[in-house]
PDB file of C-alpha atoms in Angstrom:
ATOM      1  CA  MET A   1      77.002 118.932 113.408  1.00  0.00           C
ATOM      2  CA  LYS A   2      78.230 121.833 111.352  1.00  0.00           C
ATOM      3  CA  ARG A   3      81.055 122.355 113.809  1.00  0.00           C
ATOM      4  CA  ALA A   4      82.031 118.694 113.600  1.00  0.00           C
ATOM      5  CA  ILE A   5      82.251 118.866 109.820  1.00  0.00           C
ATOM      6  CA  SER A   6      84.338 122.020 109.810  1.00  0.00           C
ATOM      7  CA  GLN A   7      86.686 120.546 112.439  1.00  0.00           C
ATOM      8  CA  ILE A   8      87.032 117.306 110.477  1.00  0.00           C
ATOM      9  CA  ALA A   9      87.728 119.237 107.278  1.00  0.00           C
ATOM     10  CA  PHE A  10      90.368 121.320 109.051  1.00  0.00           C
ATOM     11  CA  LEU A  11      92.147 118.292 110.559  1.00  0.00           C
ATOM     12  CA  VAL A  12      92.049 116.327 107.306  1.00  0.00           C
ATOM     13  CA  LEU A  13      93.337 119.222 105.222  1.00  0.00           C
ATOM     14  CA  ILE A  14      96.206 119.898 107.638  1.00  0.00           C
ATOM     15  CA  SER A  15      97.151 116.210 107.506  1.00  0.00           C
ATOM     16  CA  ILE A  16      97.037 116.074 103.718  1.00  0.00           C
ATOM     17  CA  ALA A  17      99.186 119.208 103.532  1.00  0.00           C
ATOM     18  CA  LEU A  18     101.729 117.729 105.948  1.00  0.00           C
ATOM     19  CA  GLY A  19     101.782 114.348 104.223  1.00  0.00           C
ATOM     20  CA  VAL A  20     102.198 115.841 100.769  1.00  0.00           C
ATOM     21  CA  GLY A  21     104.708 118.388 102.043  1.00  0.00           C
ATOM     22  CA  ARG A  22     106.755 115.711 103.741  1.00  0.00           C
ATOM     23  CA  ASN A  23     106.918 113.675 100.573  1.00  0.00           C
ATOM     24  CA  LEU A  24     107.971 116.705  98.540  1.00  0.00           C
ATOM     25  CA  ALA A  25     110.597 117.940 100.929  1.00  0.00           C
ATOM     26  CA  ALA A  26     112.117 115.275 103.117  1.00  0.00           C
ATOM     27  CA  PRO A  27     114.437 112.379 102.275  1.00  0.00           C
ATOM     28  CA  GLY A  28     112.912 108.974 101.708  1.00  0.00           C
ATOM     29  CA  ARG A  29     110.370 110.176  99.141  1.00  0.00           C
ATOM     30  CA  ILE A  30     108.074 107.616  97.593  1.00  0.00           C
ATOM     31  CA  PRO A  31     106.208 107.853  94.284  1.00  0.00           C
ATOM     32  CA  TRP A  32     102.624 109.107  94.576  1.00  0.00           C
ATOM     33  CA  VAL A  33     101.439 105.963  92.873  1.00  0.00           C
ATOM     34  CA  GLY A  34     103.503 102.890  93.656  1.00  0.00           C
ATOM     35  CA  THR A  35     104.108  99.958  91.368  1.00  0.00           C
ATOM     36  CA  TRP A  36     103.074  96.870  93.271  1.00  0.00           C
ATOM     37  CA  THR A  37     103.472  93.322  92.122  1.00  0.00           C
ATOM     38  CA  HIS A  38     100.947  90.887  93.460  1.00  0.00           C
ATOM     39  CA  VAL A  39     102.299  87.481  94.198  1.00  0.00           C
ATOM     40  CA  PRO A  40      99.606  85.046  93.170  1.00  0.00           C
ATOM     41  CA  VAL A  41      99.321  82.441  95.886  1.00  0.00           C
ATOM     42  CA  THR A  42      96.928  80.215  94.018  1.00  0.00           C
ATOM     43  CA  SER A  43      98.938  79.681  90.854  1.00  0.00           C
ATOM     44  CA  ASP A  44     102.395  78.194  90.741  1.00  0.00           C
ATOM     45  CA  THR A  45     104.219  81.147  89.252  1.00  0.00           C
ATOM     46  CA  ILE A  46     107.207  82.341  91.194  1.00  0.00           C
ATOM     47  CA  VAL A  47     107.444  86.086  91.576  1.00  0.00           C
ATOM     48  CA  PRO A  48     110.643  86.777  93.485  1.00  0.00           C
ATOM     49  CA  PRO A  49     110.602  89.719  95.913  1.00  0.00           C
ATOM     50  CA  PRO A  50     111.951  93.094  94.741  1.00  0.00           C
ATOM     51  CA  SER A  51     115.093  92.580  96.821  1.00  0.00           C
ATOM     52  CA  ALA A  52     116.013  89.340  95.047  1.00  0.00           C
ATOM     53  CA  GLN A  53     119.458  89.322  93.404  1.00  0.00           C
ATOM     54  CA  LYS A  54     120.618  87.361  90.391  1.00  0.00           C
ATOM     55  CA  ASP A  55     122.973  85.169  92.401  1.00  0.00           C
ATOM     56  CA  ASP A  56     120.463  84.357  95.138  1.00  0.00           C
ATOM     57  CA  PRO A  57     119.706  80.708  95.926  1.00  0.00           C
ATOM     58  CA  PRO A  58     117.037  79.346  93.554  1.00  0.00           C
ATOM     59  CA  PHE A  59     113.337  79.823  94.170  1.00  0.00           C
ATOM     60  CA  LEU A  60     111.169  76.690  94.065  1.00  0.00           C
ATOM     61  CA  THR A  61     107.725  76.368  92.598  1.00  0.00           C
ATOM     62  CA  PHE A  62     105.167  74.587  94.723  1.00  0.00           C
ATOM     63  CA  ALA A  63     105.552  71.434  92.622  1.00  0.00           C
ATOM     64  CA  GLU A  64     109.316  71.487  93.142  1.00  0.00           C
ATOM     65  CA  ALA A  65     108.900  72.075  96.854  1.00  0.00           C
ATOM     66  CA  GLN A  66     106.537  69.110  96.960  1.00  0.00           C
ATOM     67  CA  THR A  67     109.143  66.875  95.358  1.00  0.00           C
ATOM     68  CA  LYS A  68     111.736  68.048  97.875  1.00  0.00           C
ATOM     69  CA  PHE A  69     109.292  67.402 100.687  1.00  0.00           C
ATOM     70  CA  ASP A  70     108.790  63.815  99.551  1.00  0.00           C
ATOM     71  CA  ASP A  71     112.505  63.231  99.989  1.00  0.00           C
ATOM     72  CA  PRO A  72     113.086  62.706 103.741  1.00  0.00           C
ATOM     73  CA  GLU A  73     116.729  63.691 103.329  1.00  0.00           C
ATOM     74  CA  VAL A  74     115.770  67.272 102.502  1.00  0.00           C
ATOM     75  CA  ILE A  75     115.362  69.512 105.544  1.00  0.00           C
ATOM     76  CA  PHE A  76     112.839  72.361 105.555  1.00  0.00           C
ATOM     77  CA  LEU A  77     113.784  75.379 107.680  1.00  0.00           C
ATOM     78  CA  ASP A  78     111.066  77.696 108.953  1.00  0.00           C
ATOM     79  CA  ALA A  79     112.449  81.257 109.081  1.00  0.00           C
ATOM     80  CA  ARG A  80     109.478  82.780 110.886  1.00  0.00           C
ATOM     81  CA  ASP A  81     109.082  83.648 114.584  1.00  0.00           C
ATOM     82  CA  PRO A  82     108.653  80.811 117.103  1.00  0.00           C
ATOM     83  CA  GLU A  83     105.018  81.838 117.746  1.00  0.00           C
ATOM     84  CA  ASP A  84     104.203  81.464 114.050  1.00  0.00           C
ATOM     85  CA  TYR A  85     105.988  78.129 113.915  1.00  0.00           C
ATOM     86  CA  GLU A  86     104.096  76.846 116.950  1.00  0.00           C
ATOM     87  CA  ALA A  87     100.789  77.915 115.443  1.00  0.00           C
ATOM     88  CA  GLY A  88     101.482  75.741 112.418  1.00  0.00           C
ATOM     89  CA  HIS A  89     104.302  74.806 110.065  1.00  0.00           C
ATOM     90  CA  ILE A  90     105.207  72.471 107.218  1.00  0.00           C
ATOM     91  CA  ALA A  91     105.360  68.931 108.573  1.00  0.00           C
ATOM     92  CA  ARG A  92     108.871  67.925 109.799  1.00  0.00           C
ATOM     93  CA  ALA A  93     110.156  71.468 109.224  1.00  0.00           C
ATOM     94  CA  VAL A  94     112.736  72.730 111.707  1.00  0.00           C
ATOM     95  CA  LEU A  95     112.442  76.153 113.311  1.00  0.00           C
ATOM     96  CA  LEU A  96     115.237  78.636 112.613  1.00  0.00           C
ATOM     97  CA  PRO A  97     113.870  82.168 113.084  1.00  0.00           C
ATOM     98  CA  PHE A  98     115.964  84.533 111.011  1.00  0.00           C
ATOM     99  CA  GLU A  99     115.367  87.382 113.441  1.00  0.00           C
ATOM    100  CA  GLN A 100     116.764  85.288 116.327  1.00  0.00           C
ATOM    101  CA  PHE A 101     119.323  83.395 114.304  1.00  0.00           C
ATOM    102  CA  ASP A 102     122.134  83.351 116.861  1.00  0.00           C
ATOM    103  CA  THR A 103     119.865  82.043 119.609  1.00  0.00           C
ATOM    104  CA  TRP A 104     118.501  79.156 117.568  1.00  0.00           C
ATOM    105  CA  TRP A 105     121.411  78.296 115.339  1.00  0.00           C
ATOM    106  CA  PRO A 106     123.133  75.887 117.821  1.00  0.00           C
ATOM    107  CA  THR A 107     120.001  73.731 118.029  1.00  0.00           C
ATOM    108  CA  VAL A 108     119.721  73.556 114.237  1.00  0.00           C
ATOM    109  CA  GLU A 109     123.380  73.271 113.312  1.00  0.00           C
ATOM    110  CA  GLU A 110     123.657  69.756 114.735  1.00  0.00           C
ATOM    111  CA  LYS A 111     120.871  68.588 112.417  1.00  0.00           C
ATOM    112  CA  LEU A 112     122.584  69.908 109.305  1.00  0.00           C
ATOM    113  CA  SER A 113     125.602  68.944 107.328  1.00  0.00           C
ATOM    114  CA  LYS A 114     127.166  70.945 104.544  1.00  0.00           C
ATOM    115  CA  ASP A 115     126.007  68.509 101.871  1.00  0.00           C
ATOM    116  CA  ARG A 116     122.451  68.166 103.141  1.00  0.00           C
ATOM    117  CA  GLU A 117     119.807  69.756 100.984  1.00  0.00           C
ATOM    118  CA  ILE A 118     118.005  72.691 102.624  1.00  0.00           C
ATOM    119  CA  VAL A 119     114.749  74.441 101.740  1.00  0.00           C
ATOM    120  CA  THR A 120     113.880  77.676 103.538  1.00  0.00           C
ATOM    121  CA  TYR A 121     110.434  79.188 103.747  1.00  0.00           C
ATOM    122  CA  CYS A 122     108.448  81.822 105.675  1.00  0.00           C
ATOM    123  CA  SER A 123     104.867  83.092 105.554  1.00  0.00           C
ATOM    124  CA  GLY A 124     104.866  83.300 101.801  1.00  0.00           C
ATOM    125  CA  ALA A 125     103.837  85.974  99.344  1.00  0.00           C
ATOM    126  CA  ASP A 126     105.253  89.132 100.834  1.00  0.00           C
ATOM    127  CA  CYS A 127     107.697  87.803 103.400  1.00  0.00           C
ATOM    128  CA  GLU A 128     111.410  87.797 102.706  1.00  0.00           C
ATOM    129  CA  LEU A 129     112.796  86.005 105.750  1.00  0.00           C
ATOM    130  CA  SER A 130     113.261  82.785 103.771  1.00  0.00           C
ATOM    131  CA  LEU A 131     115.463  84.669 101.302  1.00  0.00           C
ATOM    132  CA  PHE A 132     117.514  86.332 104.050  1.00  0.00           C
ATOM    133  CA  LEU A 133     117.952  83.012 105.856  1.00  0.00           C
ATOM    134  CA  ALA A 134     119.013  81.240 102.659  1.00  0.00           C
ATOM    135  CA  ARG A 135     121.593  83.941 101.906  1.00  0.00           C
ATOM    136  CA  HIS A 136     122.921  83.785 105.445  1.00  0.00           C
ATOM    137  CA  LEU A 137     123.270  80.006 105.422  1.00  0.00           C
ATOM    138  CA  ARG A 138     125.026  80.094 102.104  1.00  0.00           C
ATOM    139  CA  GLY A 139     127.434  82.576 103.640  1.00  0.00           C
ATOM    140  CA  LEU A 140     128.148  79.948 106.295  1.00  0.00           C
ATOM    141  CA  GLY A 141     129.101  77.441 103.612  1.00  0.00           C
ATOM    142  CA  TYR A 142     125.877  75.537 103.031  1.00  0.00           C
ATOM    143  CA  THR A 143     125.558  75.214  99.295  1.00  0.00           C
ATOM    144  CA  LYS A 144     122.494  73.078  98.586  1.00  0.00           C
ATOM    145  CA  ILE A 145     119.935  75.699  99.487  1.00  0.00           C
ATOM    146  CA  SER A 146     116.718  76.664  97.800  1.00  0.00           C
ATOM    147  CA  ILE A 147     113.805  78.867  98.786  1.00  0.00           C
ATOM    148  CA  PHE A 148     110.156  77.907  98.783  1.00  0.00           C
ATOM    149  CA  PHE A 149     108.787  81.403  98.373  1.00  0.00           C
ATOM    150  CA  GLY A 150     105.171  80.278  98.277  1.00  0.00           C
ATOM    151  CA  GLY A 151     105.780  79.514 101.919  1.00  0.00           C
ATOM    152  CA  TRP A 152     103.346  78.622 104.632  1.00  0.00           C
ATOM    153  CA  LEU A 153     100.401  80.268 102.896  1.00  0.00           C
ATOM    154  CA  LYS A 154     100.769  78.246  99.706  1.00  0.00           C
ATOM    155  CA  TRP A 155     101.434  75.059 101.693  1.00  0.00           C
ATOM    156  CA  GLN A 156      98.195  75.515 103.632  1.00  0.00           C
ATOM    157  CA  ASN A 157      96.221  76.404 100.513  1.00  0.00           C
ATOM    158  CA  GLU A 158      97.374  73.165  98.914  1.00  0.00           C
ATOM    159  CA  LYS A 159      96.311  71.201 102.001  1.00  0.00           C
ATOM    160  CA  MET A 160      99.772  69.727 102.424  1.00  0.00           C
ATOM    161  CA  PRO A 161     100.893  67.948 105.629  1.00  0.00           C
ATOM    162  CA  VAL A 162     101.413  70.298 108.568  1.00  0.00           C
ATOM    163  CA  ASP A 163     102.420  70.143 112.224  1.00  0.00           C
ATOM    164  CA  SER A 164     101.911  72.497 115.127  1.00  0.00           C
ATOM    165  CA  GLY A 165     102.644  72.701 118.836  1.00  0.00           C
ATOM    166  CA  LYS A 166     105.102  74.055 121.379  1.00  0.00           C
ATOM    167  CA  VAL A 167     108.788  74.045 120.630  1.00  0.00           C
ATOM    168  CA  ALA A 168     111.460  73.897 123.333  1.00  0.00           C
ATOM    169  CA  ALA A 169     113.395  77.132 123.785  1.00  0.00           C
ATOM    170  CA  PRO A 170     117.030  76.759 122.766  1.00  0.00           C
ATOM    171  CA  GLY A 171     119.877  76.365 125.231  1.00  0.00           C
ATOM    172  CA  GLY A 172     117.742  76.218 128.373  1.00  0.00           C
ATOM    173  CA  GLU A 173     116.767  79.830 127.735  1.00  0.00           C
ATOM    174  CA  GLY A 174     113.547  80.930 129.384  1.00  0.00           C
ATOM    175  CA  ALA A 175     112.599  77.613 131.038  1.00  0.00           C
TER     176      ALA A 175
ATOM    177  CA  MET B  30      77.547 103.718 136.143  1.00  0.00           C
ATOM    178  CA  ALA B  31      77.874 107.351 137.190  1.00  0.00           C
ATOM    179  CA  PHE B  32      81.637 107.178 136.788  1.00  0.00           C
ATOM    180  CA  LEU B  33      81.114 106.940 133.026  1.00  0.00           C
ATOM    181  CA  ARG B  34      79.962 110.540 133.150  1.00  0.00           C
ATOM    182  CA  ASN B  35      82.841 111.706 135.298  1.00  0.00           C
ATOM    183  CA  PRO B  36      84.555 114.533 133.385  1.00  0.00           C
ATOM    184  CA  TRP B  37      87.966 113.285 134.491  1.00  0.00           C
ATOM    185  CA  LEU B  38      87.285 110.029 132.692  1.00  0.00           C
ATOM    186  CA  SER B  39      86.819 112.090 129.522  1.00  0.00           C
ATOM    187  CA  LEU B  40      90.234 113.626 130.112  1.00  0.00           C
ATOM    188  CA  VAL B  41      91.860 110.239 130.650  1.00  0.00           C
ATOM    189  CA  ALA B  42      90.180 108.739 127.556  1.00  0.00           C
ATOM    190  CA  ARG B  43      91.245 111.728 125.472  1.00  0.00           C
ATOM    191  CA  LEU B  44      94.860 111.530 126.643  1.00  0.00           C
ATOM    192  CA  ILE B  45      95.105 107.763 126.095  1.00  0.00           C
ATOM    193  CA  VAL B  46      93.639 107.813 122.597  1.00  0.00           C
ATOM    194  CA  GLY B  47      95.646 110.892 121.653  1.00  0.00           C
ATOM    195  CA  GLY B  48      98.849 109.463 123.091  1.00  0.00           C
ATOM    196  CA  VAL B  49      98.444 106.110 121.378  1.00  0.00           C
ATOM    197  CA  TYR B  50      97.864 107.713 117.988  1.00  0.00           C
ATOM    198  CA  VAL B  51     100.685 110.235 118.303  1.00  0.00           C
ATOM    199  CA  TYR B  52     103.052 107.454 119.288  1.00  0.00           C
ATOM    200  CA  ALA B  53     101.777 105.267 116.464  1.00  0.00           C
ATOM    201  CA  SER B  54     102.422 107.951 113.863  1.00  0.00           C
ATOM    202  CA  PHE B  55     106.156 108.551 114.366  1.00  0.00           C
ATOM    203  CA  ASP B  56     107.695 105.480 112.809  1.00  0.00           C
ATOM    204  CA  LYS B  57     105.324 105.548 109.850  1.00  0.00           C
ATOM    205  CA  ILE B  58     106.123 109.196 109.147  1.00  0.00           C
ATOM    206  CA  ILE B  59     109.839 108.436 109.245  1.00  0.00           C
ATOM    207  CA  HIS B  60     109.583 105.334 107.014  1.00  0.00           C
ATOM    208  CA  PRO B  61     106.919 105.968 104.351  1.00  0.00           C
ATOM    209  CA  GLU B  62     108.274 103.297 102.023  1.00  0.00           C
ATOM    210  CA  ALA B  63     108.161 100.534 104.632  1.00  0.00           C
ATOM    211  CA  PHE B  64     104.712 101.624 105.714  1.00  0.00           C
ATOM    212  CA  ALA B  65     103.434 101.674 102.121  1.00  0.00           C
ATOM    213  CA  LYS B  66     104.606  98.087 101.793  1.00  0.00           C
ATOM    214  CA  ILE B  67     102.660  97.122 104.902  1.00  0.00           C
ATOM    215  CA  VAL B  68      99.543  98.882 103.582  1.00  0.00           C
ATOM    216  CA  HIS B  69      99.957  96.968 100.343  1.00  0.00           C
ATOM    217  CA  ASN B  70     100.262  93.676 102.242  1.00  0.00           C
ATOM    218  CA  TYR B  71      96.873  94.241 103.813  1.00  0.00           C
ATOM    219  CA  ASN B  72      95.614  93.727 100.274  1.00  0.00           C
ATOM    220  CA  ILE B  73      92.536  95.892 100.703  1.00  0.00           C
ATOM    221  CA  LEU B  74      93.198  99.229  98.998  1.00  0.00           C
ATOM    222  CA  PRO B  75      93.589  99.429  95.205  1.00  0.00           C
ATOM    223  CA  ASP B  76      97.269  99.751  94.272  1.00  0.00           C
ATOM    224  CA  VAL B  77      96.950 103.356  93.071  1.00  0.00           C
ATOM    225  CA  LEU B  78      95.795 104.510  96.500  1.00  0.00           C
ATOM    226  CA  VAL B  79      98.361 102.625  98.581  1.00  0.00           C
ATOM    227  CA  ASN B  80     101.136 105.235  98.566  1.00  0.00           C
ATOM    228  CA  ILE B  81      98.886 108.253  99.019  1.00  0.00           C
ATOM    229  CA  PHE B  82      97.177 106.522 101.923  1.00  0.00           C
ATOM    230  CA  ALA B  83     100.513 105.559 103.463  1.00  0.00           C
ATOM    231  CA  LEU B  84     101.728 109.153 103.171  1.00  0.00           C
ATOM    232  CA  ILE B  85      98.720 110.848 104.688  1.00  0.00           C
ATOM    233  CA  LEU B  86      97.402 108.383 107.272  1.00  0.00           C
ATOM    234  CA  PRO B  87     100.257 108.810 109.790  1.00  0.00           C
ATOM    235  CA  TRP B  88      99.894 112.589 109.670  1.00  0.00           C
ATOM    236  CA  LEU B  89      96.190 112.261 110.268  1.00  0.00           C
ATOM    237  CA  GLU B  90      97.006 110.112 113.302  1.00  0.00           C
ATOM    238  CA  LEU B  91      99.538 112.659 114.547  1.00  0.00           C
ATOM    239  CA  VAL B  92      97.366 115.730 113.962  1.00  0.00           C
ATOM    240  CA  CYS B  93      94.230 114.214 115.468  1.00  0.00           C
ATOM    241  CA  GLY B  94      96.198 112.683 118.345  1.00  0.00           C
ATOM    242  CA  MET B  95      97.696 116.084 119.159  1.00  0.00           C
ATOM    243  CA  ALA B  96      94.269 117.698 118.876  1.00  0.00           C
ATOM    244  CA  LEU B  97      92.932 115.278 121.482  1.00  0.00           C
ATOM    245  CA  ILE B  98      95.885 115.792 123.821  1.00  0.00           C
ATOM    246  CA  ILE B  99      95.725 119.574 123.828  1.00  0.00           C
ATOM    247  CA  GLY B 100      91.950 119.513 123.672  1.00  0.00           C
ATOM    248  CA  ASN B 101      91.446 121.536 120.524  1.00  0.00           C
ATOM    249  CA  ARG B 102      88.891 120.497 117.904  1.00  0.00           C
ATOM    250  CA  VAL B 103      88.219 117.478 120.072  1.00  0.00           C
ATOM    251  CA  LEU B 104      84.926 116.663 118.420  1.00  0.00           C
ATOM    252  CA  GLY B 105      86.384 116.458 114.903  1.00  0.00           C
ATOM    253  CA  ALA B 106      89.459 114.557 116.066  1.00  0.00           C
ATOM    254  CA  ALA B 107      87.350 112.059 117.997  1.00  0.00           C
ATOM    255  CA  VAL B 108      85.138 111.443 114.955  1.00  0.00           C
ATOM    256  CA  ILE B 109      88.180 110.857 112.732  1.00  0.00           C
ATOM    257  CA  LEU B 110      90.032 108.613 115.177  1.00  0.00           C
ATOM    258  CA  SER B 111      86.905 106.578 115.971  1.00  0.00           C
ATOM    259  CA  GLY B 112      86.438 106.106 112.244  1.00  0.00           C
ATOM    260  CA  LEU B 113      90.085 105.162 111.716  1.00  0.00           C
ATOM    261  CA  THR B 114      90.021 102.680 114.570  1.00  0.00           C
ATOM    262  CA  ALA B 115      86.874 101.094 113.152  1.00  0.00           C
ATOM    263  CA  VAL B 116      88.562 100.864 109.743  1.00  0.00           C
ATOM    264  CA  PHE B 117      91.626  99.233 111.333  1.00  0.00           C
ATOM    265  CA  ILE B 118      89.430  96.684 113.082  1.00  0.00           C
ATOM    266  CA  VAL B 119      87.790  95.758 109.789  1.00  0.00           C
ATOM    267  CA  ALA B 120      91.128  95.629 107.928  1.00  0.00           C
ATOM    268  CA  VAL B 121      92.803  93.496 110.594  1.00  0.00           C
ATOM    269  CA  GLY B 122      89.700  91.327 110.917  1.00  0.00           C
ATOM    270  CA  ILE B 123      89.625  90.641 107.168  1.00  0.00           C
ATOM    271  CA  ASN B 124      93.259  89.577 107.175  1.00  0.00           C
ATOM    272  CA  VAL B 125      92.972  87.472 110.308  1.00  0.00           C
ATOM    273  CA  ALA B 126      90.042  85.741 108.630  1.00  0.00           C
ATOM    274  CA  ARG B 127      92.118  85.289 105.469  1.00  0.00           C
ATOM    275  CA  GLY B 128      94.721  83.611 107.620  1.00  0.00           C
ATOM    276  CA  VAL B 129      97.548  85.741 106.245  1.00  0.00           C
ATOM    277  CA  ASN B 130     100.464  86.416 108.442  1.00  0.00           C
ATOM    278  CA  ILE B 131     101.512  90.020 107.881  1.00  0.00           C
ATOM    279  CA  ASP B 132     103.029  92.829 109.883  1.00  0.00           C
ATOM    280  CA  CYS B 133     100.544  94.931 111.727  1.00  0.00           C
ATOM    281  CA  GLY B 134     102.166  98.286 110.956  1.00  0.00           C
ATOM    282  CA  CYS B 135     100.480  99.629 114.054  1.00  0.00           C
ATOM    283  CA  PHE B 136     103.335 101.209 115.949  1.00  0.00           C
ATOM    284  CA  SER B 137     106.366 100.243 113.957  1.00  0.00           C
ATOM    285  CA  THR B 138     107.255  99.616 110.348  1.00  0.00           C
ATOM    286  CA  SER B 139     110.102  97.234 111.124  1.00  0.00           C
ATOM    287  CA  SER B 140     109.371  93.739 109.942  1.00  0.00           C
ATOM    288  CA  HIS B 141     108.209  91.375 112.628  1.00  0.00           C
ATOM    289  CA  ALA B 142     107.489  94.117 115.087  1.00  0.00           C
ATOM    290  CA  ARG B 143     104.037  92.756 115.622  1.00  0.00           C
ATOM    291  CA  ARG B 144     101.681  90.455 113.769  1.00  0.00           C
ATOM    292  CA  LEU B 145      97.967  90.507 113.222  1.00  0.00           C
ATOM    293  CA  GLY B 146      95.890  88.541 115.678  1.00  0.00           C
ATOM    294  CA  TYR B 147      92.955  88.493 118.025  1.00  0.00           C
ATOM    295  CA  MET B 148      94.797  90.396 120.774  1.00  0.00           C
ATOM    296  CA  LEU B 149      95.238  93.248 118.365  1.00  0.00           C
ATOM    297  CA  LEU B 150      91.529  93.266 117.554  1.00  0.00           C
ATOM    298  CA  LEU B 151      90.770  93.386 121.261  1.00  0.00           C
ATOM    299  CA  GLN B 152      93.102  96.336 121.822  1.00  0.00           C
ATOM    300  CA  ASP B 153      91.627  98.170 118.859  1.00  0.00           C
ATOM    301  CA  ALA B 154      88.169  97.593 120.291  1.00  0.00           C
ATOM    302  CA  GLY B 155      89.309  99.127 123.599  1.00  0.00           C
ATOM    303  CA  LEU B 156      90.722 102.108 121.735  1.00  0.00           C
ATOM    304  CA  LEU B 157      87.459 102.502 119.847  1.00  0.00           C
ATOM    305  CA  LEU B 158      85.441 102.510 123.076  1.00  0.00           C
ATOM    306  CA  LEU B 159      87.690 105.205 124.541  1.00  0.00           C
ATOM    307  CA  SER B 160      87.402 107.433 121.482  1.00  0.00           C
ATOM    308  CA  LEU B 161      83.656 106.932 121.382  1.00  0.00           C
ATOM    309  CA  HIS B 162      83.607 108.043 125.004  1.00  0.00           C
ATOM    310  CA  VAL B 163      85.367 111.272 124.030  1.00  0.00           C
ATOM    311  CA  LEU B 164      82.816 111.696 121.285  1.00  0.00           C
ATOM    312  CA  TRP B 165      79.990 111.163 123.748  1.00  0.00           C
ATOM    313  CA  ARG B 166      81.174 113.236 126.707  1.00  0.00           C
ATOM    314  CA  GLY B 167      83.354 115.862 125.088  1.00  0.00           C
ATOM    315  CA  PRO B 168      86.879 116.866 126.078  1.00  0.00           C
ATOM    316  CA  GLY B 169      86.510 117.128 129.867  1.00  0.00           C
ATOM    317  CA  PRO B 170      88.814 119.350 131.890  1.00  0.00           C
ATOM    318  CA  LEU B 171      92.121 120.914 130.820  1.00  0.00           C
ATOM    319  CA  ALA B 172      91.109 121.400 127.219  1.00  0.00           C
ATOM    320  CA  VAL B 173      91.501 124.347 124.869  1.00  0.00           C
ATOM    321  CA  ASP B 174      87.936 123.778 123.687  1.00  0.00           C
ATOM    322  CA  ARG B 175      85.370 125.096 126.161  1.00  0.00           C
ATOM    323  CA  PRO B 176      83.464 122.115 127.587  1.00  0.00           C
ATOM    324  CA  LEU B 177      80.032 123.427 126.595  1.00  0.00           C
ATOM    325  CA  GLU B 178      81.204 123.896 123.047  1.00  0.00           C
ATOM    326  CA  SER B 179      81.876 120.218 122.540  1.00  0.00           C
ATOM    327  CA  VAL B 180      79.307 118.377 124.594  1.00  0.00           C
ATOM    328  CA  PRO B 181      76.212 118.059 122.453  1.00  0.00           C
ATOM    329  CA  ALA B 182      73.332 119.643 124.322  1.00  0.00           C
TER     330      ALA B 182
END
């Protein structure tokens, strides 16, 4: 028992020394105490992610997203992975995983037109894929883009319409 | 169930647990900021502890993983890694139950490397069993620690 405690103390102290030393010496230092913003998922405040820029596409509140959803002309794009999309997504939303953009883009492009209104979303709260996807699409010339940053989490919490189920892989890939 | 007492099984368990934790530590040590963000997303630790935890945890994984692999201070390392694995199971379990979809931060800090889910819980449970085995049977052969030193009498 005594030996276990002294071994644990030794291993823990070495690790603390290495962790502290690394943060003092090496590049990529982080503050000892970070400043974290909590994105409230129950209220309708929008807290954009730290990486948000002034000229980014607008962020929607839940109420605004709801209004967009009620308009069948607006297309919701799900920026998450296919597995997440299959497990559940905003009803009628179309899958366009940001991390596999080139693979999926051909299947989505035909559904879009430059003047169609687009809303991107991802998991919500701490995920930034919706922002990255919105920026990327705007770079391709789509102008009517907004971001529902509350995302899937907020949508579920509000008991809004959802879909789930398998999605066909693009371009005959996989089979 | 005699094979459970086979000393070579202790060696295998020790090498697997040690290897997994050493491997798991690299990316987090290289990218403390990304890992801190993942720790924060778990939404369990108070904000003031997030960065300190994110700085020290990967080193603890590396140091204890190495200790298991070379077979030095196996008892202490096995206690720590069993404890850590149990903590991970609880933390992942809480967030699976919350239904949040966050990065696991298990082996990589890149976003969308791996998400929380039941498979992960199952793997963690396997890892916990292996480290408990090391705790129970000691280091086995090819260790720096002498076998008798670590197997409780």
